[in-house]
XYZ file of C-alpha atoms in Angstrom:
766
model
C -12.984 105.809 23.545
C -10.325 104.824 26.311
C -7.868 107.386 25.079
C -10.419 110.098 25.144
C -11.347 109.275 28.782
C -7.394 109.511 29.477
C -7.049 112.843 27.884
C -10.106 114.100 29.856
C -8.787 112.771 33.008
C -5.230 114.679 32.311
C -6.811 117.774 31.525
C -9.122 117.913 34.896
C -6.124 117.134 36.832
C -7.472 113.661 38.252
C -4.625 110.848 38.542
C -5.302 107.923 36.876
C -2.806 105.879 38.968
C -0.084 106.499 41.510
C 2.774 104.040 42.439
C 4.911 103.930 45.749
C 6.521 100.301 46.786
C 8.080 99.514 49.886
C 10.144 96.130 49.350
C 9.291 94.537 52.727
C 6.419 92.534 50.484
C 5.684 91.946 46.921
C 3.504 94.064 45.187
C 1.693 94.141 42.027
C 2.602 96.180 39.138
C 0.586 99.642 39.058
C -2.591 99.762 36.670
C -1.899 101.358 33.293
C -3.136 104.885 32.820
C -6.254 105.551 31.068
C -7.475 102.818 28.578
C -4.231 101.798 27.867
C -4.309 97.300 27.369
C -1.984 95.380 29.591
C -0.605 93.944 26.331
C 0.613 97.522 25.593
C 4.337 97.902 24.948
C 6.084 101.090 26.625
C 9.628 102.242 25.640
C 11.521 103.409 28.711
C 14.288 105.755 29.435
C 16.355 104.193 32.280
C 18.664 106.556 34.469
C 21.362 104.226 35.781
C 23.298 104.166 39.084
C 22.883 102.479 42.890
C 20.544 104.318 45.124
C 17.460 102.462 46.565
C 15.166 102.271 50.073
C 11.019 101.329 51.895
C 6.959 102.133 53.687
C 4.311 104.498 52.324
C 1.421 106.287 53.519
C -1.941 105.901 51.531
C -2.332 107.782 48.094
C -4.445 110.554 48.222
C -8.311 110.522 47.868
C -9.845 111.493 44.579
C -10.661 115.133 44.590
C -7.728 116.395 46.506
C -6.747 119.588 45.408
C -3.809 119.704 42.876
C -0.771 121.870 44.252
C 1.894 121.128 41.406
C 2.508 123.836 38.480
C 0.551 123.303 35.509
C 1.259 124.763 31.921
C -0.867 126.846 30.928
C -2.731 126.927 27.259
C -0.607 128.158 24.563
C -0.851 128.547 20.654
C 0.038 125.590 18.165
C 2.150 126.427 15.707
C -0.714 127.185 13.152
C -1.997 129.651 15.612
C -5.598 128.293 15.280
C -5.626 126.133 18.291
C -5.097 126.774 21.985
C -3.184 123.543 23.888
C -5.007 122.811 27.356
C -3.008 123.206 30.409
C -1.047 120.185 31.472
C -0.280 119.087 35.292
C 1.478 115.932 36.703
C -1.216 113.359 38.113
C -1.387 113.353 41.891
C 0.617 110.958 44.066
C 1.764 109.932 47.057
C 2.599 112.862 49.359
C 4.384 111.230 52.611
C 6.519 107.984 52.808
C 7.869 106.946 56.258
C 9.920 103.452 56.389
C 12.843 102.326 58.695
C 16.572 102.513 57.955
C 18.007 99.937 55.305
C 14.651 99.505 53.661
C 14.043 99.992 49.791
C 11.628 102.458 48.699
C 10.217 103.089 45.230
C 7.798 105.939 44.127
C 6.848 107.875 40.679
C 5.195 110.602 39.220
C 3.462 110.603 35.893
C 1.297 113.067 33.432
C -0.561 112.443 30.408
C 0.390 114.625 27.522
C -1.572 115.055 24.400
C -0.295 114.237 21.135
C -0.846 117.919 19.908
C 2.295 119.015 21.934
C 5.273 118.364 19.670
C 8.025 119.266 22.272
C 8.016 116.049 24.719
C 11.061 116.570 27.170
C 12.261 113.805 29.548
C 10.988 113.872 33.360
C 13.974 114.969 35.976
C 13.931 114.381 39.466
C 14.588 117.068 42.451
C 15.391 116.486 45.976
C 15.366 119.707 48.355
C 15.839 121.959 45.199
C 18.697 120.239 43.700
C 18.596 118.022 40.841
C 19.308 114.540 41.264
C 22.340 113.358 38.744
C 24.379 110.293 38.507
C 24.272 108.134 41.842
C 20.663 107.426 41.531
C 18.223 104.698 39.905
C 15.284 106.332 38.080
C 13.552 105.186 35.048
C 10.891 106.916 32.673
C 8.192 104.739 30.391
C 6.532 105.996 27.802
C 2.969 104.840 26.952
C 1.670 106.826 23.430
C -1.641 106.539 22.165
C -3.278 108.023 19.476
C -4.385 111.047 21.293
C -2.363 110.887 24.418
C 1.485 109.816 25.338
C 1.409 108.944 29.445
C 4.677 109.129 30.888
C 5.581 107.402 34.010
C 9.161 108.446 35.763
C 9.956 105.912 38.715
C 12.481 106.807 41.477
C 13.679 103.823 43.815
C 16.551 104.071 46.342
C 17.868 100.874 47.602
C 18.666 100.708 51.611
C 17.811 104.306 52.554
C 19.959 105.977 54.969
C 18.783 109.117 56.973
C 20.406 111.209 54.558
C 17.418 109.984 52.254
C 15.272 112.268 53.986
C 13.560 115.312 51.987
C 11.319 116.117 49.317
C 11.496 115.254 45.849
C 9.496 116.349 43.078
C 9.370 115.825 39.223
C 9.637 118.492 36.786
C 9.578 118.648 32.886
C 9.426 121.270 30.029
C 7.102 121.506 27.322
C 7.035 124.579 24.890
C 9.119 126.149 27.110
C 6.628 125.714 30.366
C 8.227 124.143 33.183
C 5.418 121.639 35.109
C 6.448 120.750 38.634
C 4.694 117.788 40.431
C 3.355 117.617 44.162
C 6.060 116.722 46.469
C 7.068 113.519 47.774
C 8.121 113.375 51.484
C 10.309 110.825 52.616
C 10.979 110.369 56.120
C 13.263 107.603 57.403
C 12.991 106.805 60.768
C 15.535 104.800 62.498
C 17.392 104.111 66.086
C 18.650 107.389 67.961
C 22.002 108.898 66.202
C 24.247 110.756 68.779
C 25.084 114.251 67.890
C 27.097 114.669 71.173
C 28.235 112.279 73.278
C 29.948 112.568 76.704
C 33.738 113.123 76.526
C 36.551 112.016 78.773
C 37.528 114.412 81.503
C 40.273 114.983 83.964
C 38.554 116.324 87.443
C 39.912 117.778 90.806
C 38.739 115.675 93.465
C 35.493 116.487 94.940
C 34.779 119.037 92.202
C 31.692 118.983 90.308
C 31.283 118.765 86.608
C 28.748 118.268 83.705
C 28.565 115.618 81.029
C 26.403 116.325 77.922
C 24.343 113.925 75.440
C 22.370 114.651 72.440
C 21.033 112.392 69.804
C 18.249 112.779 67.462
C 15.791 110.788 65.594
C 13.374 110.195 63.732
C 11.434 109.435 65.405
C 11.273 111.751 67.955
C 11.231 112.159 70.867
C 14.512 110.881 71.989
C 14.944 110.022 75.681
C 18.058 110.016 77.606
C 19.259 107.468 80.392
C 22.699 108.101 81.870
C 24.896 105.187 83.309
C 27.808 105.502 85.629
C 29.938 102.299 86.394
C 27.350 100.103 84.445
C 24.394 101.312 86.822
C 21.545 104.057 85.714
C 22.018 107.090 87.550
C 18.406 108.460 86.881
C 15.145 106.267 86.923
C 12.993 108.874 84.697
C 14.445 109.318 81.477
C 14.975 113.204 80.470
C 14.383 114.673 76.737
C 17.873 115.020 74.555
C 19.891 117.208 74.937
C 20.728 116.285 78.673
C 23.523 117.278 80.780
C 23.989 115.330 84.072
C 25.533 117.219 86.801
C 28.053 115.235 88.844
C 28.698 116.804 92.425
C 32.529 115.179 92.598
C 34.050 111.886 92.592
C 36.768 110.715 94.985
C 37.848 107.683 92.386
C 37.941 107.358 88.801
C 34.434 106.444 87.355
C 32.984 105.478 83.817
C 29.763 107.199 81.970
C 27.879 106.383 79.366
C 24.434 107.448 78.122
C 21.348 105.271 76.330
C 19.388 107.286 73.949
C 15.479 105.714 73.467
C 12.884 106.174 70.907
C 10.240 104.301 69.352
C 12.501 102.253 67.292
C 14.597 101.093 70.145
C 17.969 102.496 72.135
C 21.693 103.451 71.184
C 24.144 103.371 73.698
C 26.943 106.250 73.532
C 30.846 105.449 74.124
C 31.757 104.730 77.562
C 34.218 108.116 78.736
C 36.462 107.589 81.807
C 36.498 110.378 84.396
C 39.849 110.505 85.829
C 40.802 112.264 89.485
C 43.720 114.398 89.231
C 46.602 113.405 91.690
C 50.225 114.289 92.893
C 52.426 113.448 89.811
C 55.096 110.243 90.136
C 58.644 111.232 90.627
C 60.879 111.476 87.791
C 62.882 108.462 86.717
C 65.983 107.776 84.988
C 67.588 111.119 86.186
C 71.522 110.630 84.626
C 74.802 112.887 83.769
C 74.852 114.102 79.923
C 77.852 116.285 80.183
C 80.086 117.483 82.810
C 82.442 120.452 83.083
C 84.584 122.118 85.667
C 81.800 124.548 86.892
C 78.554 123.024 85.308
C 76.989 119.503 84.881
C 74.084 119.082 82.142
C 71.390 116.376 83.417
C 68.290 114.498 81.946
C 65.591 112.906 83.122
C 62.173 111.040 82.340
C 58.990 112.566 83.759
C 56.792 110.237 85.480
C 52.768 109.869 85.445
C 51.598 113.375 85.465
C 48.656 112.178 87.683
C 46.090 113.481 84.642
C 47.271 117.083 85.140
C 49.945 118.510 82.810
C 53.164 118.997 84.329
C 53.647 123.012 85.206
C 57.567 123.050 86.090
C 60.207 121.085 87.638
C 62.943 121.652 90.414
C 66.503 120.282 90.575
C 68.220 120.201 93.855
C 71.774 119.894 94.326
C 74.097 119.385 97.117
C 77.676 118.859 97.884
C 78.869 115.600 98.684
C 81.754 116.770 101.103
C 81.983 116.466 104.876
C 83.567 119.699 105.406
C 80.777 121.638 103.359
C 77.993 123.278 105.398
C 75.280 120.952 103.718
C 73.361 123.697 102.215
C 71.087 122.778 99.220
C 70.946 124.672 95.994
C 67.624 124.671 94.372
C 67.099 125.217 90.285
C 63.210 125.945 88.902
C 63.099 125.047 85.326
C 60.270 124.223 82.749
C 58.652 120.861 82.766
C 59.800 120.509 78.731
C 62.319 119.646 77.748
C 63.630 117.258 80.204
C 67.182 118.756 80.378
C 68.896 121.343 82.738
C 72.442 122.190 82.938
C 73.412 123.275 86.329
C 76.034 126.207 86.692
C 78.090 127.798 89.783
C 79.492 124.768 90.551
C 83.090 124.309 92.150
C 85.527 122.414 89.964
C 86.713 118.798 90.823
C 83.496 118.713 93.299
C 80.788 115.773 93.981
C 77.253 116.600 94.104
C 74.262 114.570 94.889
C 71.375 115.743 92.613
C 67.729 114.926 92.418
C 64.525 116.265 90.537
C 60.889 116.813 91.189
C 58.270 118.073 88.993
C 54.453 119.631 89.830
C 51.196 120.009 88.384
C 48.094 122.019 89.528
C 47.617 119.550 92.300
C 51.106 119.646 94.050
C 55.283 118.617 93.829
C 55.711 115.173 93.265
C 58.458 113.222 95.565
C 62.292 113.745 95.015
C 63.428 111.152 92.112
C 66.293 108.990 93.291
C 69.502 110.941 94.260
C 72.240 110.567 91.519
C 76.227 111.247 92.099
C 77.496 113.912 89.341
C 81.237 115.058 89.647
C 82.618 118.348 88.017
C 85.991 118.093 86.291
C 89.283 120.271 87.046
C 89.184 123.498 86.605
C 91.540 126.120 84.917
C 94.146 128.209 87.290
C 92.455 131.178 88.613
C 95.534 132.747 89.642
C 98.066 134.358 86.764
C 102.174 134.019 87.592
C 103.454 136.816 89.424
C 106.778 138.908 89.496
C 107.191 138.470 85.661
C 110.741 139.914 84.670
C 112.288 140.134 81.069
C 115.837 141.487 80.096
C 117.991 140.924 77.162
C 121.294 138.285 77.440
C 123.390 139.402 74.372
C 125.794 136.593 74.864
C 122.988 133.935 74.000
C 121.015 136.295 71.990
C 117.877 135.373 73.734
C 115.318 137.078 75.738
C 115.659 135.955 79.466
C 111.989 135.452 80.969
C 111.252 134.452 84.747
C 108.479 134.405 87.018
C 107.266 133.153 90.270
C 104.710 129.998 90.154
C 101.181 131.038 91.358
C 99.487 128.903 94.233
C 97.452 126.240 92.413
C 94.364 124.993 94.436
C 93.041 121.624 94.312
C 90.042 122.044 91.969
C 92.383 123.762 89.572
C 94.078 120.166 89.189
C 97.611 119.353 88.667
C 99.957 122.138 86.991
C 101.373 120.797 83.509
C 103.224 123.811 82.470
C 103.067 127.379 81.373
C 101.997 129.160 78.148
C 104.264 132.251 77.458
C 102.854 134.591 74.937
C 105.548 137.360 73.090
C 104.438 139.704 70.366
C 107.176 141.392 68.531
C 106.233 145.252 67.096
C 108.537 147.287 64.985
C 107.985 150.073 62.437
C 107.128 147.785 59.626
C 106.567 144.093 61.675
C 104.248 142.860 63.933
C 104.029 138.993 64.932
C 102.299 137.481 68.046
C 103.852 134.071 69.014
C 103.358 131.619 71.803
C 105.156 128.589 73.210
C 104.450 126.013 76.369
C 107.268 125.124 78.737
C 107.297 122.343 81.596
C 106.042 122.952 85.024
C 109.738 122.561 86.398
C 111.528 125.700 87.161
C 110.488 129.097 86.744
C 112.478 130.281 83.830
C 112.553 129.993 80.093
C 114.545 131.746 77.025
C 112.932 133.201 73.846
C 115.088 133.631 70.570
C 114.891 137.035 69.333
C 112.469 137.562 66.599
C 112.901 141.079 65.449
C 115.439 143.818 66.213
C 114.909 147.263 66.908
C 111.296 146.224 68.122
C 109.300 146.226 71.135
C 108.780 142.795 72.914
C 105.796 142.119 74.673
C 105.583 138.935 77.173
C 102.627 137.494 79.267
C 102.614 133.961 81.025
C 100.044 131.913 82.166
C 99.637 128.572 83.952
C 98.072 125.439 82.274
C 96.244 122.356 84.009
C 94.310 119.444 82.474
C 91.262 121.814 83.121
C 92.546 124.421 80.500
C 94.665 127.654 80.375
C 94.493 130.216 83.078
C 94.704 133.845 82.952
C 97.659 135.480 81.514
C 100.100 137.802 83.636
C 100.051 141.417 83.165
C 102.012 142.434 80.001
C 105.842 143.293 80.455
C 107.328 145.196 77.578
C 111.397 145.709 76.460
C 112.836 147.281 73.452
C 115.074 145.399 71.528
C 117.887 147.228 70.148
C 119.678 146.588 66.739
C 122.952 144.649 66.680
C 125.584 146.087 68.728
C 123.421 147.657 71.076
C 123.835 146.512 74.519
C 120.689 145.170 76.349
C 118.033 146.856 78.939
C 115.955 145.994 81.384
C 112.322 146.081 81.532
C 112.173 148.613 83.768
C 113.787 151.041 81.130
C 116.809 151.355 83.467
C 119.991 151.775 81.458
C 122.161 148.836 81.790
C 125.918 149.407 82.742
C 128.097 150.846 80.020
C 125.649 152.804 77.887
C 127.418 155.627 76.742
C 124.657 157.360 74.999
C 120.990 156.856 76.022
C 119.618 160.107 74.402
C 120.110 158.366 71.102
C 118.009 155.330 71.988
C 115.202 157.800 73.277
C 115.587 160.211 70.095
C 115.309 156.881 67.927
C 112.282 155.583 69.888
C 110.360 159.121 69.276
C 111.244 158.815 65.563
C 109.802 155.356 65.139
C 106.697 156.692 66.822
C 106.524 159.720 64.593
C 106.973 157.337 61.587
C 104.569 154.624 62.680
C 101.608 157.453 63.246
C 102.410 158.684 59.860
C 102.163 155.064 57.904
C 99.319 154.602 60.074
C 97.458 158.146 59.238
C 98.454 157.661 55.406
C 96.744 153.829 55.448
C 93.556 155.095 57.010
C 92.937 157.843 54.317
C 93.866 155.534 51.403
C 91.577 152.672 52.993
C 88.627 155.588 53.383
C 89.179 156.436 49.695
C 88.957 152.669 48.351
C 85.743 152.115 50.856
C 83.935 155.182 49.136
C 85.108 154.219 45.726
C 84.027 150.352 46.250
C 80.619 150.863 48.047
C 79.496 153.732 45.998
C 80.261 151.427 42.969
C 78.260 148.545 44.781
C 75.389 151.102 45.752
C 74.954 151.481 42.130
C 75.298 147.674 41.182
C 72.503 146.611 43.608
C 70.455 149.374 42.482
C 70.890 148.163 38.721
C 70.541 144.689 40.025
C 67.070 145.399 41.968
C 65.610 146.789 38.901
C 67.106 143.879 36.911
C 65.775 141.054 38.957
C 62.026 142.643 39.324
C 61.962 142.468 35.560
C 63.340 138.657 35.351
C 61.672 137.321 38.381
C 60.337 134.848 35.444
C 56.661 135.124 36.972
C 53.713 135.536 34.789
C 52.892 138.987 33.411
C 49.659 139.120 35.218
C 51.685 138.169 38.668
C 54.152 141.156 37.758
C 51.305 143.769 37.275
C 49.942 143.055 40.604
C 52.923 143.568 42.424
C 54.449 146.424 40.288
C 53.211 149.268 42.443
C 54.141 147.591 46.108
C 58.049 146.477 45.366
C 60.434 148.221 47.894
C 63.891 149.231 47.430
C 65.993 146.421 49.229
C 68.277 149.380 50.902
C 65.347 150.609 52.693
C 65.042 147.178 54.847
C 67.182 146.039 57.150
C 66.939 142.481 58.349
C 67.540 141.294 61.851
C 66.997 137.895 64.070
C 64.804 135.036 62.950
C 61.391 135.114 64.172
C 60.728 131.675 63.075
C 61.509 128.769 60.551
C 59.750 126.332 58.351
C 60.186 123.468 55.669
C 60.620 125.946 52.993
C 61.044 129.546 54.780
C 61.764 131.756 57.445
C 60.026 134.956 59.251
C 62.642 137.395 60.203
C 62.281 140.513 62.301
C 63.163 143.646 60.235
C 62.955 147.801 60.099
C 61.579 149.401 57.167
C 62.797 152.918 56.330
C 59.740 155.575 55.772
C 59.576 158.502 53.348
C 59.403 160.790 56.734
C 62.831 159.589 57.877
C 61.496 157.124 60.667
C 61.302 153.474 60.865
C 58.925 150.733 61.045
C 59.371 147.362 62.495
C 57.942 144.665 60.116
C 58.034 140.821 59.740
C 59.771 139.863 56.418
C 58.979 136.151 54.989
C 61.846 134.725 52.991
C 61.994 131.530 51.043
C 64.738 129.541 52.619
C 66.208 127.544 50.045
C 68.837 128.647 47.431
C 67.633 126.185 45.112
C 63.958 126.847 44.635
C 61.856 125.963 41.838
C 60.032 128.802 39.483
C 56.854 127.325 40.408
C 57.718 128.144 44.208
C 58.333 131.688 43.025
C 55.246 131.982 41.586
C 52.993 130.263 44.589
C 55.192 132.172 47.086
C 54.579 135.750 45.201
C 50.996 134.594 44.457
C 50.484 134.355 48.323
C 51.521 137.897 48.539
C 49.560 139.576 45.589
C 46.345 137.922 47.503
C 47.177 140.018 50.567
C 47.770 142.936 48.729
C 43.971 144.147 48.478
C 43.127 143.108 51.768
C 41.746 146.077 54.384
C 40.504 144.688 57.229
C 41.506 144.598 60.905
C 41.077 141.290 61.434
C 43.079 140.243 58.246
C 46.822 140.938 57.824
C 47.501 142.938 54.847
C 50.906 143.429 52.965
C 53.187 146.223 53.353
C 55.485 145.349 50.032
C 57.596 142.942 48.528
C 61.351 143.213 48.276
C 63.986 141.466 45.608
C 67.530 140.488 47.086
C 70.173 138.453 45.464
C 70.956 134.754 46.643
C 74.387 133.351 46.906
C 74.007 131.843 43.813
C 73.082 135.729 42.110
C 69.413 134.666 41.247
C 66.652 137.411 42.649
C 65.066 135.972 45.813
C 61.941 137.639 46.608
C 60.943 138.979 50.491
C 57.405 139.526 51.408
C 57.075 142.379 53.978
C 54.392 142.207 56.884
C 53.181 143.842 59.469
C 54.908 143.023 63.073
C 52.884 141.145 65.199
C 54.158 141.445 68.765
C 52.672 138.156 70.364
C 53.430 135.714 67.394
C 50.839 133.569 66.523
C 47.807 132.335 68.521
C 48.727 128.670 69.104
C 52.129 129.627 70.588
C 50.549 132.167 72.668
C 47.887 129.507 74.250
C 50.459 126.871 74.790
C 52.668 129.231 76.774
C 49.975 130.345 78.655
C 49.755 127.173 79.965
C 52.947 125.721 79.870
C 55.244 128.469 81.026
C 57.085 128.584 84.376
C 54.493 131.121 85.836
C 51.168 129.979 83.750
C 49.123 133.390 82.594
C 45.376 133.143 82.973
C 43.193 134.125 80.017
C 40.112 135.478 80.905
C 36.972 134.075 78.913
C 35.990 137.497 77.572
C 39.245 137.315 76.006
C 38.906 133.952 74.164
C 35.667 134.591 73.421
C 36.738 138.207 71.440
C 39.759 135.758 69.674
C 37.161 133.671 68.349
C 35.008 136.590 67.154
C 37.922 138.422 65.722
C 38.870 135.254 63.433
C 34.968 135.260 62.553
C 35.119 138.604 61.344
C 38.234 138.106 59.174
C 36.915 134.712 57.800
C 33.458 136.564 57.005
C 35.560 139.321 55.138
C 37.807 137.022 53.252
C 34.375 134.982 52.373
C 32.406 137.921 51.230
C 35.430 138.550 48.571
C 34.825 135.224 47.329
C 38.459 133.814 49.074
C 38.701 130.240 50.562
C 41.512 130.265 52.900
C 41.474 126.283 53.231
C 44.247 126.390 56.040
C 42.592 127.941 59.034
C 44.009 127.088 61.985
C 45.307 128.822 65.456
C 49.227 128.655 64.034
C 47.952 130.873 61.375
C 46.142 133.483 63.020
C 48.695 136.200 64.443
C 47.933 138.542 67.647
C 48.601 142.545 67.230
C 50.102 144.926 70.221
C 46.471 145.371 70.971
C 45.535 141.686 71.396
C 43.745 141.784 67.872
C 43.618 138.402 66.045
C 44.426 138.708 62.323
C 43.907 135.539 59.909
C 47.412 134.993 58.075
C 49.300 132.531 56.032
C 47.139 132.735 52.391
C 49.591 129.858 51.097
C 46.765 127.635 50.197
C 43.935 130.176 49.808
C 41.805 130.245 46.438
C 40.038 132.998 45.016
C 36.633 131.605 43.385
C 35.751 133.851 40.222
C 32.372 131.812 39.170
C 30.341 129.588 41.321
C 30.523 128.503 45.016
C 33.098 125.894 45.127
C 36.480 125.122 44.349
C 37.868 122.023 43.093
C 41.486 120.758 43.519
C 42.665 119.305 40.189
C 46.454 118.311 41.032
C 47.441 116.236 44.166
C 49.049 118.418 46.678
C 50.390 118.819 50.070
C 47.421 119.679 52.592
C 46.815 119.640 56.383
C 44.582 116.740 56.657
C 44.396 116.782 60.633
C 41.876 119.758 60.321
C 40.380 119.062 56.657
C 36.682 118.701 56.046
C 35.322 115.318 55.248
C 33.796 116.307 51.983
C 37.104 117.905 50.972
C 38.976 115.061 51.787
C 36.747 112.862 49.834
C 36.226 115.075 46.731
C 38.841 117.511 46.919
C 35.973 120.176 46.846
C 36.076 123.675 48.914
C 33.532 125.966 49.838
C 33.440 128.814 52.611
C 31.474 125.773 54.875
C 35.051 123.866 54.449
C 36.368 126.965 56.298
C 33.871 126.876 58.854
C 34.646 123.222 59.586
C 38.257 124.371 60.196
C 37.175 127.221 62.470
C 35.216 124.678 64.710
C 37.733 122.070 64.802
């Protein structure tokens, strides 16, 4: 009879029992379903883990309409009997409890034994099945006609994250049965979602502070506190914005969030008043030359406002000087400056001052700096050269140049002499002491032209050379000649010498002409062979990069001939590679300015080449104004004869967004960027990331440094070295340990190495 009553209640949808337990007090065990006796022994299927909570609302009254999904009648295996509909029994609908309490609730169902396929009950929260880290127990109470199933779920020390709607599900005969939802509401002290932040403000200038907190329970009221005193007597509903008309001294602000459970106090933040910076300290001389001095300094306190630039003031310490001060402006960082255009062997006083948006600091303590000796500024004059046949040497004579005080003490002279003949050319130099104004040079080559130059030497270096003086040295037996080409006394036939010089020049010209023709032929042959070799190597390296066949197929149609690419200066360098400026020749004969990304190391591994080219393949199919695209891939031979890939990208005139924003604030002349422009930057990034997300790409390294600026100030998302394409599902789990930019990474990605499009959203917000 009891079993029949139980079956009847199950068919009519009446709940014979419900259980909801709050672990603030001990509760008796729930009554057994239907006519089951107290000594009836159930068997259970526990689901272990560690989740558990506490406070319940009253169970529903009998007769409440049932809202769960029921299984419709079906036909038994024999086809002779309809199965009755099934539904979960009514249970408690709403549980309200405080944080850190324990709670236990359940759902139950009565299954007539005519159903052959009985499945286990599963718990779901907010549309997602609860697996693993929860504590659930399923108990079965079999009878002759009905099997009662009770699924209990417990949570220990509930948190706000446990808020939500919980339901039971089970399948019988391919029909899914869903219970009424049980709503868990965890109440506690207010939780801050936004707290006031420290600020540096201008004196007597208004500013705003924001404080926001949430329950449950709601509402949450906000009180503001300044220097331990309440600002507002009447509370404001969260969120609250405090407008401070202005301050004249530093103050500490905080906010209090109140609800029915109590209050929570935010962190205290200090509001600083911007002031004139302190003067630089520790100004010192790092290096001195004859005409420059390199100084360094330690910046003083910035007055809660970043330094904009610095001024170096220099004045000469000399009673005879006019006392004028030279001023040199420089950037605030680095704290180094090389003062140029100074006099040699002079003393100077040097001071440094820096400024922020409020004004200039006081001048640093003045230091004394001295320049070293300089090199002579005037060359020796009246240089004469003639051949002394008796000593078989060339006599050189000159007049000593005037040496100024700042040029230092004269140490000697350097004589440079060059010997040129039809088959010989040599250049020699030698130094002589400062005493006297003449020297002798041994004849090096006969029947040749000797060219002589002289320069003075001091400790500061070698001065300028004199104008060259040329003299022809005849063969043995010929008389000597003066540099003025005037024949020496006793010369009987100067026509022969002139004729010999003419023949010599003709011979030298013929030799040079023939050598140029031969050299040109050799170069044409050499470079022709080299061009063929480069083409052969280019084809060879494309086939032998050693990357996967799939990657080769992706890049096959974007490989560009190396001869079409001309590399320029380096635009930037990283740990493993660099970006260079380049020009790419087009089919119509024009050239396009491009950026070329290369691998920096010559000993790179095969895996690094694979990752480098995978990034290029990733960009190949991108076609969006806010996502950087691929122009091509080029192969170059490294110094070790190994093919090295290069990725060709569009040239971005203004570089990366991070550097652009930084320089706009820190350069000597700060550049104001309108708010509309900043908003446009954000919209461009969002559109680019939306495009990537729609194509199932995860960027995983979104940052201002990885966003580039086109000529028209359009932002393009770039640097896909860490990007991943999702082929199934909506997330990517990182398997192996790898270097990741931890500073901006999402918390869930840092904990579980799981990345979704929401992870990129977190990076964009940061």
